Amino acid sequence: MDFALAPRTPSRTAPAEAAPEPWAPPALRLVCLDIDDTLIDCTAAIRRSLHILTGRGDLWPLWDLITEEHVALVVAGEIDYATMHQRRTDCFLAELGILADDEQVRSFERRRRELLDTSWQLFDDVLECLEWLRAAGLVLAAVTNASGVHQRKKIADLGLAPFFDHVAIAGELGVAKPDPVMFHTVCLGLGCAPAQAVHVGDKLDTDAIGARDAGLGAVWLDRDGIGERAPEGVHTVAGLAELPELLVSEYATIGVPAQRRSDTPAFTVRNGVL
């Protein structure tokens, strides 16, 4: 008698569900950094210049407010940076009750720029942090809403240019932080998904919340110890010295960078300039 194997009867038992994948921290490839008041002590330099020019030490808040209003016009494409500088200074002087003609406004602005060019200083924690980030194999981008010409000059004069793979300027892109397009343009240009990037900056709304809402990791640099509670999805550090530990604890691909060889020349800093 011939026998044949009967077809296997399908099991009536439901297949076991696959075990859920264990949680793993995201990979990190790109760190974006704001410039003014994150790497460079911009506020101190501007306060000093305004004090010298006006004899008053209380004018920074007014200057900052007027600047933000005029930078918004640049980003919107309504005026260029040269026009913005002239109008901002004219508006600032008018708020002080000083009616100046065009040449007087230009003279004030020229003198202010001269004072600033000799006043820029890096915060003490900047170079060590940037060296660590580079040693960790991360791509670095400077992301700023300020004037491209002035920012690139500051970056070069203070020795920061070699650290950055990319510099993104709001006025050159036609969009500014906290618009997600600003952050996404940087990520796209460097071939990186937003989830693989972190942005660090001193402004909670513009930098941290803007980055978070764009899908990037968000780090608020609270140098002034404001103590405001950061919203969900935003990390807070009091200085850049705290950034490496935060990145190591939050991201999968960050480890301790290799020690620099003893025969590798170190950077030398003098008066805040490499």
Coordinates of N, CA, C and O in Angstrom, one line a residue, residues 45-55 63 85-86 88-89 92-93 102-120 150:
A45 N 29.7 92.9 25.0 CA 30.4 93.8 24.0 C 29.5 95.0 23.6 O 30.0 96.1 23.5
I46 N 28.3 94.7 23.3 CA 27.4 95.7 22.9 C 27.1 96.7 24.0 O 27.0 97.9 23.9
R47 N 26.9 96.2 25.2 CA 26.6 97.0 26.4 C 27.8 98.0 26.5 O 27.6 99.2 26.8
R48 N 29.0 97.5 26.4 CA 30.2 98.3 26.6 C 30.3 99.4 25.5 O 30.6 100.5 25.8
S49 N 30.0 99.0 24.3 CA 30.0 100.0 23.2 C 29.0 101.1 23.4 O 29.3 102.3 23.2
L50 N 27.8 100.7 23.8 CA 26.7 101.7 24.0 C 27.0 102.6 25.2 O 26.8 103.8 25.1
H51 N 27.7 102.1 26.2 CA 28.0 102.9 27.4 C 29.1 103.9 27.0 O 29.0 105.1 27.4
I52 N 30.1 103.5 26.2 CA 31.1 104.4 25.7 C 30.5 105.5 24.9 O 30.9 106.7 25.0
L53 N 29.6 105.2 24.0 CA 29.1 106.1 23.0 C 28.0 107.1 23.6 O 27.9 108.2 23.2
T54 N 27.3 106.6 24.6 CA 26.2 107.4 25.2 C 26.4 107.9 26.6 O 25.7 108.7 27.1
G55 N 27.4 107.2 27.3 CA 27.6 107.5 28.7 C 26.5 106.9 29.6 O 26.5 107.1 30.9
W63 N 18.2 98.6 22.9 CA 18.9 98.2 21.7 C 18.5 96.9 21.2 O 18.3 96.6 20.0
H85 N 21.0 98.3 9.5 CA 21.9 99.0 10.5 C 21.7 100.5 10.6 O 21.7 101.0 11.7
Q86 N 21.5 101.1 9.4 CA 21.2 102.5 9.4 C 19.9 102.9 10.1 O 19.8 103.8 11.0
R88 N 18.1 101.0 12.2 CA 18.1 100.6 13.6 C 18.8 101.7 14.5 O 18.2 102.1 15.5
T89 N 19.9 102.2 14.0 CA 20.6 103.2 14.8 C 19.8 104.5 14.8 O 19.7 105.2 15.9
F92 N 17.1 104.0 17.3 CA 17.6 104.0 18.6 C 17.9 105.4 19.1 O 17.5 105.8 20.3
L93 N 18.5 106.2 18.3 CA 18.8 107.6 18.7 C 17.6 108.4 18.9 O 17.5 109.2 19.8
D102 N 21.5 111.8 8.5 CA 22.0 110.5 8.0 C 23.5 110.3 8.2 O 23.9 109.2 8.6
E103 N 24.3 111.4 8.1 CA 25.7 111.3 8.3 C 26.0 111.1 9.8 O 26.9 110.3 10.1
Q104 N 25.3 111.7 10.7 CA 25.5 111.5 12.1 C 25.1 110.0 12.5 O 25.8 109.4 13.3
V105 N 24.1 109.5 11.9 CA 23.7 108.1 12.2 C 24.8 107.2 11.7 O 25.2 106.3 12.4
R106 N 25.3 107.4 10.5 CA 26.4 106.6 9.9 C 27.7 106.7 10.8 O 28.3 105.7 11.0
S107 N 27.9 107.9 11.3 CA 29.1 108.1 12.1 C 29.0 107.3 13.4 O 29.9 106.7 13.9
F108 N 27.8 107.4 14.0 CA 27.5 106.6 15.3 C 27.7 105.1 15.0 O 28.3 104.4 15.8
E109 N 27.2 104.6 13.9 CA 27.2 103.2 13.6 C 28.7 102.8 13.3 O 29.1 101.7 13.8
R110 N 29.4 103.6 12.6 CA 30.8 103.3 12.3 C 31.6 103.2 13.6 O 32.4 102.2 13.8
R111 N 31.4 104.1 14.5 CA 32.2 104.1 15.8 C 31.8 102.9 16.6 O 32.6 102.3 17.2
R112 N 30.5 102.6 16.6 CA 30.0 101.4 17.3 C 30.7 100.1 16.8 O 31.1 99.3 17.6
R113 N 30.7 100.0 15.5 CA 31.3 98.8 14.9 C 32.8 98.7 15.3 O 33.4 97.7 15.5
E114 N 33.5 99.9 15.2 CA 34.9 99.9 15.6 C 35.1 99.4 17.0 O 36.1 98.6 17.3
L115 N 34.3 99.9 17.9 CA 34.4 99.5 19.3 C 34.1 98.0 19.5 O 34.8 97.3 20.2
L116 N 33.1 97.5 18.7 CA 32.8 96.1 18.8 C 33.9 95.2 18.3 O 34.2 94.1 18.9
D117 N 34.5 95.6 17.2 CA 35.6 94.8 16.6 C 36.7 94.5 17.5 O 37.5 93.5 17.4
T118 N 36.9 95.4 18.5 CA 38.0 95.2 19.5 C 37.5 94.6 20.8 O 38.2 94.5 21.8
S119 N 36.2 94.3 20.9 CA 35.5 93.9 22.2 C 35.1 92.4 22.2 O 34.8 91.9 23.3
W120 N 34.9 91.8 21.0 CA 34.4 90.4 21.1 C 35.3 89.5 21.9 O 36.5 89.5 21.7
H150 N 29.1 90.3 9.3 CA 29.6 90.5 10.6 C 29.8 89.2 11.3 O 30.8 89.0 12.1

